[in-house]
Amino acid sequence: MAFINDNYQKLPGSYLFSEIAKRVATFQSKNPSAKIIRLGIGDVTQPLPRVCIDAMKHAVDEMSSAETFRGYGPEQGYEFLRDKIADYNYKRRGLNVDIDEIFISDGSKCDCGNIQEIFGLNNKIAIADPVYPVYLDTNVMAGRTGELQSDGHFEGVVYLPCISENGFSPSIPTEHVDLIYLCSPNNPTGTTLSKDALEMWVDYAKANDSIILYDSAYAAYITEDDVPRSIYEVDGARDCAIEFRSFSKTAGFTGTRCGYVVIPRELTGANHHGERVPLKNLWLRRQTTKFNGTAYIVQRGAEAIYSEEGQSQVKELIGYYMENAKIIREGLNEVGLQAYGGVNAPYIWLKTPNGMKSWDFFDKLLNEVNVVGTPGAGFGPCGEGYFRLTSFGDRNNTIEAMNRIKSNLNI
Ligand SMILES: *Cc1c(COP(=O)(O)O)cnc(C)c1O
């Protein structure tokens, strides 16, 4: 008999997006003429920057001749790409990250999900709530949690509430934790952690010998100068933090696939003898065993954003989404809905009116104005009573959706 990994059965079905699809389909079949606008979408919609297309076309041509053909690439990714990342995202911002500390991957979801493999099962984990579900689910699969309880929490996990009352900036846990997952700019709340908040977390991690797993997939969306783009802007973070970044939201690579992890060389964990082991070495071992690199063509495409022209094209792309974000945020404010985020992130997080449940607000929005969003409860227990709208849609649809909300939503 082949036994399964029982931990998988602790996970509830991926209820969120299938339930949304089901409710939308039911509504559309009853109202065939309704023009539904989707502002729930968590994927980019605009084409890749021209520089990326040109670079990838050139790379494809290189593959057609034996002299320039590339097979398996270097373990951590091509140096041409790691050089540019270290330069543009770190050195130019006064941060010290070397290319041997950068690991190129085929996206951040796998990195955020796989990183837990290099840590022992006895680590206590703390996870922001609400947040991107990958951190929690991969720890459940690995057996680092108990069962799902009736209050929506997994046994053995420390949840870090991010709610309007604390400005969506979680407090330090009252108990000891070993691994801390933070996401800033946050998906789904669209809010960011300040320099002070990150300093507090770095202090905690250093005092408790913990590791911070810092997901900054949306760093490129930060518009305010005083918001940290990287955790390494905080002194001491190199001793306690791993950073995840992605080209997905930065440059429209959700279907093209490229991301990276930064693991500073001084970062270590303890083995069961209490000896310190560099985490970077463990991650290299893991990746060289289970991963064979991101396509050369794709790495050339990613590299292309690091030029003057590339940077300006990426800025324009992000500017398009951020203009949508502004339209949504201002529209919600106009009708008196409390909205957060949307300034340094493509997500707008609104508080449902009159304490409505997230799913009730979903139905209301769908029924009254034919607009689809994402119920906050789908991102963690503290997401209940909130609702996510995204700015990844098309401009005209975004404007139309907000006009409908302004004229027809019954609040
Ligand atoms: C989209 C997203 C990612 C990146 O996913 P990719 O696998 O790189 O496409 C990572 N973290 C968060 C919070 C995200 O929303």
Short mmCIF file of C-alpha atoms in Angstrom, two decimals, residues 92-268:
data_model
loop_
_atom_site.label_atom_id
_atom_site.label_comp_id
_atom_site.label_asym_id
_atom_site.label_seq_id
_atom_site.Cartn_x
_atom_site.Cartn_y
_atom_site.Cartn_z
CA ARG A 92 22.69 51.56 -6.14
CA ARG A 93 20.56 51.81 -3.02
CA GLY A 94 23.60 51.64 -0.78
CA LEU A 95 23.04 48.00 0.18
CA ASN A 96 25.60 45.30 0.26
CA VAL A 97 24.44 42.14 -1.54
CA ASP A 98 26.95 40.10 -3.54
CA ILE A 99 26.20 37.97 -6.53
CA ASP A 100 27.12 34.76 -4.71
CA GLU A 101 24.25 35.51 -2.30
CA ILE A 102 21.67 35.66 -5.11
CA PHE A 103 19.86 32.55 -6.37
CA ILE A 104 17.85 32.90 -9.58
CA SER A 105 14.67 30.84 -9.77
CA ASP A 106 11.59 30.36 -11.91
CA GLY A 107 9.53 32.53 -9.59
CA SER A 108 8.98 33.49 -6.02
CA LYS A 109 6.10 31.18 -5.24
CA CYS A 110 8.39 28.15 -5.40
CA ASP A 111 11.09 29.94 -3.42
CA CYS A 112 8.70 31.06 -0.66
CA GLY A 113 7.24 27.57 -0.60
CA ASN A 114 10.48 25.59 -0.81
CA ILE A 115 12.59 27.57 1.65
CA GLN A 116 11.02 25.83 4.65
CA GLU A 117 12.68 22.56 3.51
CA ILE A 118 16.06 23.71 4.77
CA PHE A 119 14.66 24.23 8.27
CA GLY A 120 13.87 21.62 10.91
CA LEU A 121 10.32 20.52 11.58
CA ASN A 122 10.54 21.61 15.21
CA ASN A 123 10.75 25.30 14.36
CA LYS A 124 7.95 27.50 15.62
CA ILE A 125 6.62 29.65 12.78
CA ALA A 126 4.93 33.03 12.84
CA ILE A 127 2.93 34.23 9.84
CA ALA A 128 1.29 37.55 9.10
CA ASP A 129 -2.52 37.30 8.91
CA PRO A 130 -3.95 37.96 6.35
CA VAL A 131 -1.26 37.12 3.81
CA TYR A 132 -0.30 35.20 0.67
CA PRO A 133 -1.38 31.61 1.54
CA VAL A 134 1.81 29.89 0.29
CA TYR A 135 3.80 30.37 3.52
CA LEU A 136 1.23 28.69 5.73
CA ASP A 137 0.16 25.94 3.34
CA THR A 138 3.71 24.76 2.66
CA ASN A 139 4.39 24.54 6.38
CA VAL A 140 1.19 22.56 6.85
CA MET A 141 2.27 20.16 4.08
CA ALA A 142 5.66 19.74 5.72
CA GLY A 143 4.07 18.82 9.05
CA ARG A 144 5.15 21.91 10.95
CA THR A 145 1.60 22.51 12.22
CA GLY A 146 -1.21 20.67 13.91
CA GLU A 147 -4.78 20.46 12.66
CA LEU A 148 -6.98 23.27 11.39
CA GLN A 149 -9.14 24.44 14.28
CA SER A 150 -12.71 25.68 14.19
CA ASP A 151 -11.56 29.31 14.56
CA GLY A 152 -9.68 29.04 11.26
CA HIS A 153 -6.23 28.79 12.85
CA PHE A 154 -3.82 25.91 12.47
CA GLU A 155 -2.65 24.51 15.75
CA GLY A 156 0.96 25.35 16.59
CA VAL A 157 1.25 28.40 14.31
CA VAL A 158 1.67 31.92 15.67
CA TYR A 159 -0.56 34.25 13.68
CA LEU A 160 0.44 37.90 13.48
CA PRO A 161 -2.77 39.91 13.05
CA CYS A 162 -2.57 42.73 10.48
CA ILE A 163 -5.72 44.77 11.00
CA SER A 164 -6.76 48.40 10.72
CA GLU A 165 -6.31 48.83 14.51
CA ASN A 166 -2.56 48.23 14.23
CA GLY A 167 -2.16 49.90 10.85
CA PHE A 168 -1.66 46.43 9.33
CA SER A 169 1.74 46.30 10.99
CA PRO A 170 1.91 43.21 13.21
CA SER A 171 3.14 43.28 16.80
CA ILE A 172 6.04 41.21 18.07
CA PRO A 173 4.78 37.84 19.35
CA THR A 174 4.66 37.35 23.08
CA GLU A 175 6.19 33.89 22.73
CA HIS A 176 9.42 32.75 21.09
CA VAL A 177 9.26 31.97 17.36
CA ASP A 178 12.02 30.69 15.08
CA LEU A 179 10.82 31.57 11.59
CA ILE A 180 8.90 34.74 10.76
CA TYR A 181 7.14 35.28 7.45
CA LEU A 182 6.64 38.92 6.52
CA CYS A 183 5.36 40.32 3.24
CA SER A 184 5.76 44.00 2.35
CA PRO A 185 4.14 45.47 0.34
CA ASN A 186 1.58 43.00 1.54
CA ASN A 187 -0.71 40.87 -0.57
CA PRO A 188 -3.67 41.25 0.11
CA THR A 189 -3.70 44.42 2.27
CA GLY A 190 -1.60 46.57 -0.07
CA THR A 191 0.05 48.12 2.99
CA THR A 192 3.76 48.29 3.80
CA LEU A 193 5.97 47.91 6.84
CA SER A 194 7.86 51.04 7.87
CA LYS A 195 11.56 51.21 8.56
CA ASP A 196 10.77 51.38 12.29
CA ALA A 197 8.61 48.28 12.08
CA LEU A 198 11.32 46.36 10.22
CA GLU A 199 13.89 47.49 12.78
CA MET A 200 11.68 46.10 15.52
CA TRP A 201 11.48 42.75 13.71
CA VAL A 202 15.20 42.61 13.07
CA ASP A 203 15.84 43.38 16.76
CA TYR A 204 13.44 40.62 17.74
CA ALA A 205 15.02 38.14 15.32
CA LYS A 206 18.51 38.90 16.53
CA ALA A 207 17.52 38.67 20.20
CA ASN A 208 15.68 35.38 19.62
CA ASP A 209 18.04 33.84 17.07
CA SER A 210 15.14 33.72 14.59
CA ILE A 211 15.10 34.01 10.82
CA ILE A 212 12.89 36.47 8.95
CA LEU A 213 11.59 35.31 5.57
CA TYR A 214 10.88 38.57 3.81
CA ASP A 215 8.76 38.54 0.66
CA SER A 216 9.06 41.78 -1.29
CA ALA A 217 7.51 40.65 -4.56
CA TYR A 218 5.89 44.08 -4.87
CA ALA A 219 8.93 46.20 -4.01
CA ALA A 220 8.80 47.86 -7.44
CA TYR A 221 5.35 49.29 -6.62
CA ILE A 222 6.59 51.36 -3.70
CA THR A 223 6.18 55.04 -4.51
CA GLU A 224 6.86 56.66 -1.13
CA ASP A 225 10.53 57.42 -0.47
CA ASP A 226 10.58 56.46 3.19
CA VAL A 227 9.20 52.92 2.70
CA PRO A 228 11.91 50.24 2.67
CA ARG A 229 12.22 48.29 -0.60
CA SER A 230 14.43 45.69 1.00
CA ILE A 231 14.80 44.33 4.51
CA TYR A 232 18.54 44.87 4.15
CA GLU A 233 17.90 48.60 4.52
CA VAL A 234 17.78 47.76 8.23
CA ASP A 235 21.14 47.38 9.96
CA GLY A 236 21.68 43.85 11.16
CA ALA A 237 19.19 42.29 8.70
CA ARG A 238 21.99 40.44 6.94
CA ASP A 239 22.36 38.38 10.13
CA CYS A 240 18.73 37.34 10.31
CA ALA A 241 16.82 37.72 7.02
CA ILE A 242 16.27 36.01 3.69
CA GLU A 243 14.66 38.12 0.97
CA PHE A 244 12.44 36.97 -1.90
CA ARG A 245 11.89 38.97 -5.07
CA SER A 246 10.19 38.30 -8.37
CA PHE A 247 9.99 39.66 -11.89
CA SER A 248 6.31 38.64 -12.01
CA LYS A 249 4.68 41.81 -10.78
CA THR A 250 7.71 44.02 -11.50
CA ALA A 251 7.84 43.33 -15.23
CA GLY A 252 4.84 41.18 -16.11
CA PHE A 253 6.68 37.85 -15.80
CA THR A 254 3.81 35.88 -14.23
CA GLY A 255 3.71 33.62 -17.29
CA THR A 256 7.38 33.97 -18.23
CA ARG A 257 8.70 32.95 -14.76
CA CYS A 258 11.71 34.44 -13.04
CA GLY A 259 12.47 35.35 -9.43
CA TYR A 260 15.31 35.21 -6.95
CA VAL A 261 16.24 34.69 -3.33
CA VAL A 262 18.92 36.56 -1.40
CA ILE A 263 20.65 34.61 1.38
CA PRO A 264 23.48 36.60 2.99
CA ARG A 265 26.58 34.52 3.63
CA GLU A 266 26.64 35.31 7.36
CA LEU A 267 23.17 33.85 7.85
CA THR A 268 23.23 30.58 9.78
#
